[in-house]
XYZ file of C-alpha atoms in Angstrom:
583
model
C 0.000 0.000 0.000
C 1.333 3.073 -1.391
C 1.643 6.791 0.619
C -1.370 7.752 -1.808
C -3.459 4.655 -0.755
C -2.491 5.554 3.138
C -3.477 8.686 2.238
C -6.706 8.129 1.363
C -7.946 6.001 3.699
C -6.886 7.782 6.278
C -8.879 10.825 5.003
C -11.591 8.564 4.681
C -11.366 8.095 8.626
C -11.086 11.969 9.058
C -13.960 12.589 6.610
C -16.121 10.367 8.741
C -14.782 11.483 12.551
C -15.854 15.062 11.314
C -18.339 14.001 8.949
C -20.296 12.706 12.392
C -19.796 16.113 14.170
C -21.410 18.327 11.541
C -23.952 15.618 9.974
C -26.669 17.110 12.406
C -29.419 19.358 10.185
C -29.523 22.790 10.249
C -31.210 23.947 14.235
C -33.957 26.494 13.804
C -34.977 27.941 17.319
C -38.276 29.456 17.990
C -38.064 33.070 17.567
C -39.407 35.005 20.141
C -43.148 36.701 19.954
C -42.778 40.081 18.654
C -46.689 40.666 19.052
C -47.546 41.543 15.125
C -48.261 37.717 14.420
C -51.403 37.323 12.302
C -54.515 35.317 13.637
C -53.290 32.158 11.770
C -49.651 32.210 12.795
C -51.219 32.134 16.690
C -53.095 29.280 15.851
C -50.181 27.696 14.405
C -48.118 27.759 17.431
C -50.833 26.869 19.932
C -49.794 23.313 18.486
C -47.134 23.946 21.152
C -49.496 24.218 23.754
C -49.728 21.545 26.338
C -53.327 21.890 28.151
C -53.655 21.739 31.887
C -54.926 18.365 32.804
C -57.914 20.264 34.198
C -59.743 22.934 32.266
C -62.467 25.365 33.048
C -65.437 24.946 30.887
C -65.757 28.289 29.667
C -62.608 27.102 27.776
C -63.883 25.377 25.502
C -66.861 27.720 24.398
C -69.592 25.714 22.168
C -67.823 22.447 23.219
C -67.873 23.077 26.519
C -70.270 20.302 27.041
C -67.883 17.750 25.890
C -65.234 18.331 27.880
C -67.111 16.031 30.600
C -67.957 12.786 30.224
C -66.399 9.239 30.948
C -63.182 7.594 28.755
C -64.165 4.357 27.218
C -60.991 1.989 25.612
C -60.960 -0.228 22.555
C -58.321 -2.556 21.798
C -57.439 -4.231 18.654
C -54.989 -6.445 18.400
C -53.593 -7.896 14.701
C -50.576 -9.818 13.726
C -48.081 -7.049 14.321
C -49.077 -4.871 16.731
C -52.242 -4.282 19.924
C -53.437 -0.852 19.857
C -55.535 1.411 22.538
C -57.950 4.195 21.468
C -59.300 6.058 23.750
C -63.002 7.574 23.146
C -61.857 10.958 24.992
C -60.126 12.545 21.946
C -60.748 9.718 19.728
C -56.753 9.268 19.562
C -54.521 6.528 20.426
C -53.411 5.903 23.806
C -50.786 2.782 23.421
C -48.861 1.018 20.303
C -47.312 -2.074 21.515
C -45.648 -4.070 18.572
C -45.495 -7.457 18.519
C -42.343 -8.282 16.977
C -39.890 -5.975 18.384
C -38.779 -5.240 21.538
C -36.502 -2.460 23.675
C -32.757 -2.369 24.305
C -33.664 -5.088 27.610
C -35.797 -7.290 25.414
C -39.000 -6.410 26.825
C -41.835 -5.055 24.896
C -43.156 -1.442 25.143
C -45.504 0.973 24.377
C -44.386 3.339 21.593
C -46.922 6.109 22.270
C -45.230 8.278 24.331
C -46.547 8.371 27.907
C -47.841 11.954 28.598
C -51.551 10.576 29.882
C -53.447 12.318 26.669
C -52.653 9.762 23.728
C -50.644 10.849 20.831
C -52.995 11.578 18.026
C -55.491 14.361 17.774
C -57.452 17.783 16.000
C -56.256 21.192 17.113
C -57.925 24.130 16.136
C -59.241 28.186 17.083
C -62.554 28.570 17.080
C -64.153 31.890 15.450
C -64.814 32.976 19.576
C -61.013 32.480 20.206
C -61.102 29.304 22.115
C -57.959 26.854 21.523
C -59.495 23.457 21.059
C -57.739 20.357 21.310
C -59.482 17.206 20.840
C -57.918 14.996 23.226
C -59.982 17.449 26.180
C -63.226 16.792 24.518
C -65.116 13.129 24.888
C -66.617 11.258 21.568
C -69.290 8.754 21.656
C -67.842 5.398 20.810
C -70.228 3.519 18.448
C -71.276 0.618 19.801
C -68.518 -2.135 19.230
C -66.936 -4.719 21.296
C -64.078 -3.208 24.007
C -61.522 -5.532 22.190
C -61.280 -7.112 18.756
C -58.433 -9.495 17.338
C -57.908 -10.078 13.803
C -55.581 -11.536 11.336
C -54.399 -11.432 8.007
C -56.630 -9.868 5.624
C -59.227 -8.670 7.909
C -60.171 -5.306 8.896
C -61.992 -3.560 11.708
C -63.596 0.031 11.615
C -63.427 1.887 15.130
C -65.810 5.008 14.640
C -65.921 8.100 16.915
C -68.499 11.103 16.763
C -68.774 14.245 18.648
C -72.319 16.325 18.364
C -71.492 19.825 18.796
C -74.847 21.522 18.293
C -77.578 20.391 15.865
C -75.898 20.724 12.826
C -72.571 19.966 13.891
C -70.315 17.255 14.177
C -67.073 15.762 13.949
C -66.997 12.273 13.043
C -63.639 9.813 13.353
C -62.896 6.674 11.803
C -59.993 4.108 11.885
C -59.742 1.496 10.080
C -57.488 -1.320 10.945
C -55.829 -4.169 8.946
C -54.516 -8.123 10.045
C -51.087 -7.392 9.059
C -49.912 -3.905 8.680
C -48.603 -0.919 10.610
C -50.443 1.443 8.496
C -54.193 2.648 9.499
C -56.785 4.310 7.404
C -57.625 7.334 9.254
C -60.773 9.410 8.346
C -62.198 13.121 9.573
C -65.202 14.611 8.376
C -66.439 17.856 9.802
C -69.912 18.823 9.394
C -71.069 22.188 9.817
C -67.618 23.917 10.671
C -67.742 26.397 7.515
C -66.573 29.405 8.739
C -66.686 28.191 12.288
C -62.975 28.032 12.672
C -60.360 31.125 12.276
C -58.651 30.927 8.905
C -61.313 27.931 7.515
C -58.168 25.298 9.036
C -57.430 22.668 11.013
C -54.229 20.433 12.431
C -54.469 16.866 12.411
C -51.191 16.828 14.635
C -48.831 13.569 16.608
C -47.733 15.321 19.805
C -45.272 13.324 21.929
C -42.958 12.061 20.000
C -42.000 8.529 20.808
C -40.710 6.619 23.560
C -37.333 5.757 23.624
C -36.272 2.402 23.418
C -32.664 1.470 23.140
C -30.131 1.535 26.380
C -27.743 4.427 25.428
C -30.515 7.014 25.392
C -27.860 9.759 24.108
C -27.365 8.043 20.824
C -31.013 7.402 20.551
C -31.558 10.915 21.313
C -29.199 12.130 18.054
C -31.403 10.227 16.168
C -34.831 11.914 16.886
C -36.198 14.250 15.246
C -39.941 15.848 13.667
C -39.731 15.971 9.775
C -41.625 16.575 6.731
C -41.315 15.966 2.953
C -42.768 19.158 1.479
C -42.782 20.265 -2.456
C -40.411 17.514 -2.583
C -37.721 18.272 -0.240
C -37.025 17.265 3.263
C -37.900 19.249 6.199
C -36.394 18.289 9.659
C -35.980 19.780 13.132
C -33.448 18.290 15.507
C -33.844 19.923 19.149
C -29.965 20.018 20.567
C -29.836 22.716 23.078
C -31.811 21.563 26.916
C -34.934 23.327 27.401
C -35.178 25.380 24.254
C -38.043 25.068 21.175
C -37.545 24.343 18.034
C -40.141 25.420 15.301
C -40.675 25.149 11.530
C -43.645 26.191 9.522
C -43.929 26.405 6.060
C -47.243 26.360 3.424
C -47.199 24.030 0.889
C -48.538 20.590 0.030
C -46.986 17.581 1.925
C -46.758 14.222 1.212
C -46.209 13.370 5.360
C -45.230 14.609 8.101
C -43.582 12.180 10.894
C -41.732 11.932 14.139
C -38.871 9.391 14.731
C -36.370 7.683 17.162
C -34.014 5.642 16.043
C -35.750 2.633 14.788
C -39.081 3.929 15.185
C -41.656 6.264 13.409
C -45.013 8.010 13.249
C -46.223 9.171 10.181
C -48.817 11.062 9.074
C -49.705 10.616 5.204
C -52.789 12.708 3.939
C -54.952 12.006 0.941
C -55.639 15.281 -0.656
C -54.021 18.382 -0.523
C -52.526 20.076 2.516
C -52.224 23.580 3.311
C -48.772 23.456 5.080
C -47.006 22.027 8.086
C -46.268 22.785 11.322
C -43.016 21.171 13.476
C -42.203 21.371 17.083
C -39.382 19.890 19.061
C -37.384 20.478 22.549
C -34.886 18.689 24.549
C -35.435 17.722 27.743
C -33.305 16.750 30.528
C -31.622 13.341 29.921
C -30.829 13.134 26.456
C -35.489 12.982 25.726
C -36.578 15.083 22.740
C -40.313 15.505 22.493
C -41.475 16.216 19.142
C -44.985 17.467 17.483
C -45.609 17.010 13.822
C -49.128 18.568 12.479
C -50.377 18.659 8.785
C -52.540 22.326 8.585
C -55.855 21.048 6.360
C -58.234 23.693 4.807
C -61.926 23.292 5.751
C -64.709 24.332 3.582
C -65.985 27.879 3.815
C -69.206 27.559 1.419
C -69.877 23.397 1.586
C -71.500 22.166 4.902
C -69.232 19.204 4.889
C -65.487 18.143 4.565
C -63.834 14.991 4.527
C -60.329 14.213 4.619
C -58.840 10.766 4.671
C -55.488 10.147 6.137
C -52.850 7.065 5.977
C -51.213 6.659 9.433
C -47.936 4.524 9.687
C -46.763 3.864 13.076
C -43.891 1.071 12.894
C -40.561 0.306 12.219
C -38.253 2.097 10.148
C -37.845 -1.096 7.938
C -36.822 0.805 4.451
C -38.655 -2.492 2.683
C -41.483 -1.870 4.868
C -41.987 2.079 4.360
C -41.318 1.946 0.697
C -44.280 -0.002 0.296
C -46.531 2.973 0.986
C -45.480 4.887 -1.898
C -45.660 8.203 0.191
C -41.552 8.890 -0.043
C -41.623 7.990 3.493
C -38.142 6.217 3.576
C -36.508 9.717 3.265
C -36.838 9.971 6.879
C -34.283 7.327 6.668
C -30.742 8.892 6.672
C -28.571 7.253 4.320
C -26.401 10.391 3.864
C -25.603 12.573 0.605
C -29.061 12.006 -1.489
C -26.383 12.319 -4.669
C -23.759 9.954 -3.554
C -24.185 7.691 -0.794
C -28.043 7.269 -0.751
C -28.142 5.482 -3.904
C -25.434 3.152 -3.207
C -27.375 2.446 -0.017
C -30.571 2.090 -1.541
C -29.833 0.330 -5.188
C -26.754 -1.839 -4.047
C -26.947 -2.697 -0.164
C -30.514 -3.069 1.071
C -31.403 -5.000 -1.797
C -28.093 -6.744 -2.020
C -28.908 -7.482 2.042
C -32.688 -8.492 1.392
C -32.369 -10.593 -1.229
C -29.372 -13.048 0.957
C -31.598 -12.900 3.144
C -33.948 -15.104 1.779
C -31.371 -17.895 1.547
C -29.076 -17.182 5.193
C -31.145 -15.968 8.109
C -28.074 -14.556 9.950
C -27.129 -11.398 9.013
C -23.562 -11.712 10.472
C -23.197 -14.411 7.785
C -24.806 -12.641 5.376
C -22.410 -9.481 6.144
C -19.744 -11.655 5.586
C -20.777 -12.906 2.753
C -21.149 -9.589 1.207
C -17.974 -8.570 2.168
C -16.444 -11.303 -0.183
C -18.909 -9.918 -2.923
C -17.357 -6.591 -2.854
C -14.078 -7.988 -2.503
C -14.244 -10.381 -5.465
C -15.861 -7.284 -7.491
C -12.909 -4.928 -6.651
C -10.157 -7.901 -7.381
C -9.195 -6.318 -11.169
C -8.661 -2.828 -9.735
C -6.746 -4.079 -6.470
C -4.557 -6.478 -9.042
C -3.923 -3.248 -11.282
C -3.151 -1.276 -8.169
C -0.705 -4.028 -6.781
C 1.188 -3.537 -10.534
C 0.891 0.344 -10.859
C 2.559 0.099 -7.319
C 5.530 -2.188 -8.174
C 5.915 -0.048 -11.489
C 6.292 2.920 -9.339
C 8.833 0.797 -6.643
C 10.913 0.013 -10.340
C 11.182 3.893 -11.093
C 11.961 5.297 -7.787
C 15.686 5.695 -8.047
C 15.175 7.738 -11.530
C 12.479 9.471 -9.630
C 15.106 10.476 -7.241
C 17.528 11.324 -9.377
C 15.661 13.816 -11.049
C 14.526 15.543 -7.465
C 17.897 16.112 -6.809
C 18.535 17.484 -10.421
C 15.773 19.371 -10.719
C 15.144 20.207 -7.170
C 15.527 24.166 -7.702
C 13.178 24.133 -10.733
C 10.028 22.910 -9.807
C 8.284 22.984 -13.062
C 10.651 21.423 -14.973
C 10.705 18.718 -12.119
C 7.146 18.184 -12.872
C 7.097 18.090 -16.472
C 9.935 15.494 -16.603
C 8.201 13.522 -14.071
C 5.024 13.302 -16.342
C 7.120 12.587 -19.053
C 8.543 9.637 -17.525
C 5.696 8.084 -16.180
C 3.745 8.654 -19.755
C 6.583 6.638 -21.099
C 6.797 3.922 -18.400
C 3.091 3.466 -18.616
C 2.356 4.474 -15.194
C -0.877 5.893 -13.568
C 0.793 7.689 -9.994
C -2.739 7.874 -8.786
C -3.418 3.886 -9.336
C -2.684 2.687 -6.245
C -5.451 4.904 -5.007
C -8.143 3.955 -7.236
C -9.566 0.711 -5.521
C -9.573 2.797 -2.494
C -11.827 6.124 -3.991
C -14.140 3.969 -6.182
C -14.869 1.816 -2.354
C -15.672 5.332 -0.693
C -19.034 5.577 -1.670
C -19.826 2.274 -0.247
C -17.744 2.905 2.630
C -19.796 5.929 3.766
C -23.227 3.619 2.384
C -22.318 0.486 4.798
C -22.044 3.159 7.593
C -25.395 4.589 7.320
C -26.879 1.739 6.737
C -25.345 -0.193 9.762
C -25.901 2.922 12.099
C -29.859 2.897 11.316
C -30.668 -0.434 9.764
C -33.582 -2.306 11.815
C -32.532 -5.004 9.991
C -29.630 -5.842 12.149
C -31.202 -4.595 15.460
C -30.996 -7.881 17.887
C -29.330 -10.120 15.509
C -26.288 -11.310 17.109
C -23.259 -13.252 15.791
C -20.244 -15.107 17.515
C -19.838 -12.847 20.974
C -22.004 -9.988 19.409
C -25.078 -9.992 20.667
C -26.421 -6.682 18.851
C -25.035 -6.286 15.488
C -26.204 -2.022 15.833
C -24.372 -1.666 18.551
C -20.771 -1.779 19.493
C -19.364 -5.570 20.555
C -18.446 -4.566 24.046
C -16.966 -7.709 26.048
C -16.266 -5.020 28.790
C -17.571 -1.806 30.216
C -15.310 0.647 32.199
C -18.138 2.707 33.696
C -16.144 5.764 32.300
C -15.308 7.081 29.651
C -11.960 7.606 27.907
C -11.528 10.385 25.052
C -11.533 9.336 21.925
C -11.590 6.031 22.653
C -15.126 5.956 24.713
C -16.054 3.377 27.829
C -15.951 0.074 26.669
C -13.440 -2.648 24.553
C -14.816 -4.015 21.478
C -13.202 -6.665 19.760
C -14.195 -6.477 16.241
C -12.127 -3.210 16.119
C -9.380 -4.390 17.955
C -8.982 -7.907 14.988
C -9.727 -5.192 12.346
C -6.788 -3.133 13.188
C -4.498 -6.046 13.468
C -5.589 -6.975 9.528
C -5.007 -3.475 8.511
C -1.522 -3.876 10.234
C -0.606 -6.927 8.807
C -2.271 -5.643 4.969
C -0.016 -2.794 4.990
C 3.063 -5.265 5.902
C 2.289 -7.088 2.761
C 1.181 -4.634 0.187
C 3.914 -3.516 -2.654
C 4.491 -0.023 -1.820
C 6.536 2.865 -4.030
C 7.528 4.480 -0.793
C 10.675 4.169 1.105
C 10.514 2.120 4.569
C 11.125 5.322 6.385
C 8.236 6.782 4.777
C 5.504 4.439 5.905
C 7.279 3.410 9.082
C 4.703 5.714 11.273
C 1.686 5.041 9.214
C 2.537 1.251 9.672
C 1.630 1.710 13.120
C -0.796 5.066 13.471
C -3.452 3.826 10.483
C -4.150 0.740 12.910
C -4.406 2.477 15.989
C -6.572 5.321 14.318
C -9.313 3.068 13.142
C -9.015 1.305 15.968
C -9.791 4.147 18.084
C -12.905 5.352 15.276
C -14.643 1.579 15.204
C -14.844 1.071 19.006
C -17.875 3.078 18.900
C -19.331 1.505 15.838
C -21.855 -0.794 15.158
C -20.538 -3.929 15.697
C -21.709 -5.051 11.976
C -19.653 -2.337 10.217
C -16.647 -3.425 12.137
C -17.490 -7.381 10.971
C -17.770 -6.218 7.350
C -14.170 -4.179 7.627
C -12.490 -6.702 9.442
C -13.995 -9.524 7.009
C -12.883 -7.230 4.249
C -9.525 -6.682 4.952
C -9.131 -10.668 5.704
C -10.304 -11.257 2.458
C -7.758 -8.250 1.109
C -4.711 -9.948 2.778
C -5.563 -13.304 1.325
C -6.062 -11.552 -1.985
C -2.491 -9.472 -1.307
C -0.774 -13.065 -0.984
C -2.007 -14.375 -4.056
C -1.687 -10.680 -5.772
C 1.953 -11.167 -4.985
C 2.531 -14.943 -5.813
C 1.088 -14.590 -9.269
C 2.668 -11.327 -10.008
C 6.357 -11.725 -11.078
C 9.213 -8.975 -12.422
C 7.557 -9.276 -15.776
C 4.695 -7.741 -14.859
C 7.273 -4.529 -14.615
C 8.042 -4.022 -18.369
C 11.942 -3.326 -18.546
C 11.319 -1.298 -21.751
C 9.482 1.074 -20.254
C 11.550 1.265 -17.295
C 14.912 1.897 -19.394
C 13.343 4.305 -21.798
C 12.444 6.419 -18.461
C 15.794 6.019 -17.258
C 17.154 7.432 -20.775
C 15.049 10.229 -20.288
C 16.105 10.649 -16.797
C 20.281 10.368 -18.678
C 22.176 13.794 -19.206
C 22.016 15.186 -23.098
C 24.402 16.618 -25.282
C 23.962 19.673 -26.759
C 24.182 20.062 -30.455
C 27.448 21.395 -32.007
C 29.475 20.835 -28.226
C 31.950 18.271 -29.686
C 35.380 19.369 -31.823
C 36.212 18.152 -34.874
């Protein structure tokens, strides 16, 4: 391995170490109220409004009367998940999936646990009143308290709310066997003109419970987003105790909340006026986030119905994709123009379709690891030559430094020229490494948020998505962090020994120090890895070092044409000048 190929993967390292520091989106914090907001910006932000848990009644103006009354639950249970609604706001109360479970292998309720459920209607009445629908009780129509299905069958849980003769707001959910996503419907009946601005919220306020054991990391992965006009809208709340808002009109396709493995999304059917996100940190590494789509309600018809997909799941990119809503966006997978298609069109599918034939993934990672290794073989056997065609012309190479070491440019242009005429590419030893840096920065992403690998264990690795730590310190060193994972530790010891075996153009005294820093840096970067990216690296570079040895066996001193080499060292020999000789 050449001082360009050292090079380049140790940029690679510093890309990535800095890379992590500065991948966070852009913070917007909530501007303070300068008092000339319009009636419809107010509204807007009384989505960040939580409500006392008792209100007076003259709160709630015409629907006063339905702030009292008694909370009936439902619960439906299918083949992936048991759900809660709750007749006082018509919302959900509890999401407890079936086939996952939290960092101590218990299951838990996603809905975050504020006492109010997660999903409901917010809107200002025409006499000023801030209405949320979780304070006001529906009447459940009649149904049995709890319904299991299966497969292909469905269940509709209906909700209404009489206002005032004349007036209503009627909910429906419909429920499959054996999905995540719900059919949500809203139809308001004599609300034209009844609310300020003719709009309403349909808004997820809570966020989602955490569920993973290092709450910090699970904690830089939360976050409120939207996809509007066809770009991606996020808010990431870093700073304790301080709001985070975006607003912006347009038509959405969703708008969602997410931890790391986990999402709520909200997927209208027709056309949205805009979107509102909310989002602050609390004490302890807990965001809370609020997503809300703004809907426009008729001002001349009596009636309007919306209809709503709801997806509240996994993050499972094979999963999502199904709903054909661009909801996988939420799913970071890095630069949308570099390392999101390589993620998306190579990896995942690469990973899904092995899957159907090896059920462990940390076979399956190894497996692909030999896959990219057997692809990149021609350009690491043309590197392995460029570099011993280099090693052949160092001495000329020095020779003309020292001869042309006070003219620079004519140093370079007889450098060019030699290496034209010897055939040799000084950038080839570095050309395996670039092409792999797409799918270098790919495997990372998609190891760092893949469900897929979540509680899949292999050899002493219990959690493939999180670091392989045989031992805890219970503090933390710098750099380095609190724990000693071995996957790191083998994988710097193959990068070692790859480097001892690699044809290099360099002198010994050259790569002497990176012999022995490049190890110990990416040692120190994959200790706090997933413990599957540091299987596919160490994998990797096994399968590089048995590729090195047979590189070198079948490569011989005629692989370095001598014609080449002696018509550079001509051009390296001192010329005579025309007419200099007597007669």
């Amino acid at each position: 391995m050449d001082r360009n190929s050292v090079t380049g993967l140790a940029l690679i390292a510093l890309i990535m170490i800095v890379w992590l520091q500065f991948m966070s989106p852009e913070k917007k914090a909530a501007q303070s109220d300068n008092g000339a907001k319009t009636a419809k910006t107010e509204q807007v932000a009384a989505s960040g409004v939580r409500a006392p848990a008792v209100v007076p009644a003259d709160a709630f103006g015409v629907f006063a009367e339905a702030s009292n009354g008694r909370e009936e639950l439902v619960t439906v249970e299918n083949d992936l998940m048991k759900m809660t609604l709750s007749s006082k706001g018509a919302t959900i109360r509890s999401v407890v999936l079936k086939k996952h479970l939290d960092g101590k292998l218990q299951p838990f309720d996603l809905v975050d646990r504020n006492g109010k459920g997660a999903l409901s209607m917010l809107f200002l009445s025409n006499d000023g009143k801030k209405i949320d629908t979780r304070d006001l009780y529906f009447q459940p129509l009649p149904r049995d308290r709890s319904t299991a299905l299966s497969g292909k069958e469905t269940v509709v849980v209906r909700y209404r709310l009489d206002i005032r003769p004349g007036q209503a707001i009627d909910i429906a959910y419909r429920i499959s066997g054996n999905s995540y996503k719900i059919d949500y419907d809203v139809k308001l009946t004599g609300f034209n003109n009844a609310l300020a601005g003719n709009e309403y919220q349909l808004q997820w306020d809570g966020g989602l419970t955490y569920t993973e054991k290092n709450r910090e990391d699970e904690s830089h992965n939360a976050l409120a987003s939207a996809y509007l006009g066809g770009s991606l809208v996020k808010i990431d709340a870093s700073k304790d105790n301080q709001t985070y808002r975006e607003e912006q009109s347009g038509e959405a396709g969703w708008v969602a909340v997410r931890n790391k493995y986990f999402t709520a999304a909200l997927i209208p059917g027709s056309r949205t006026d805009g979107i509102y996100l909310e989002g602050k940190r609390m004490p302890g590494h807990f965001e809370e986030y609020l997503a809300s789509l703004k809907m426009a309600v008729s001002s001349t018809g009596a009636v309007t119905e919306n209809h709503y997909r709801l997806y509240i799941g996994p993050l499972d990119y094979n999963t999502v994709k199904t709903l054909d809503a661009g909801l996988e966006k939420i799913m970071d997978f890095g630069w949308d123009w570099l390392t999101r298609p390589v993620a998306e069109f190579v990896i995942l599918p690469v990973f899904t379709w092995m899957n159907g034939f090896v059920s462990n993934y940390g076979i399956i990672i190894i497996i692909f690891a030999l896959l990219i290794k057997l692809v990149t073989y021609p350009l690491s056997m043309a590197s392995t030559k460029s570099m011993k065609k280099m090693a052949a012309l160092q001495p000329m190479l020095k020779d003309l430094q020292e001869k042309y070491k006070d003219n620079p440019a004519k140093l370079q242009s007889e450098l060019g020229r030699i290496y034209k005429e010897a055939g040799v590419n000084p950038l080839g030893g570095c050309l395996p490494v670039v092409l792999q840096m797409p799918l270098l920065f790919a495997m990372f992403y998609v190891f760092r948020s893949s469900i897929q690998l979540r509680h899949h264990g292999f050899l002493w690795a219990k959690d493939l998505s999180v670091p392989d730590s045989i031992l805890d310190f219970g503090f933390s060193i710098p750099v380095y962090g609190d724990h000693i994972a071995v996957f790191p530790i083998l994988m710097a010891v193959t990068v070692f020994v790859q480097q001892k075996i690699t044809p290099t153009a360099q002198s010994s005294e050259q790569m002497k120090v990176m012999l022995y820093v490049f190890p110990a840096m990416m040692l120190l970067f994959f200790n706090n890895l997933p413990a599957g990216l540091g299987l596919y690296y160490l994998m990797f570079n096994i399968f590089s070092v048995a590729q090195q040895f047979y590189i070198n066996a079948s490569t011989s001193s005629d692989d370095v044409p001598q014609a080449a080499i002696a018509a550079a060292a001509a051009a390296t020999a001192p010329k005579k000048k025309k007419g200099s000789s007597r007669r």
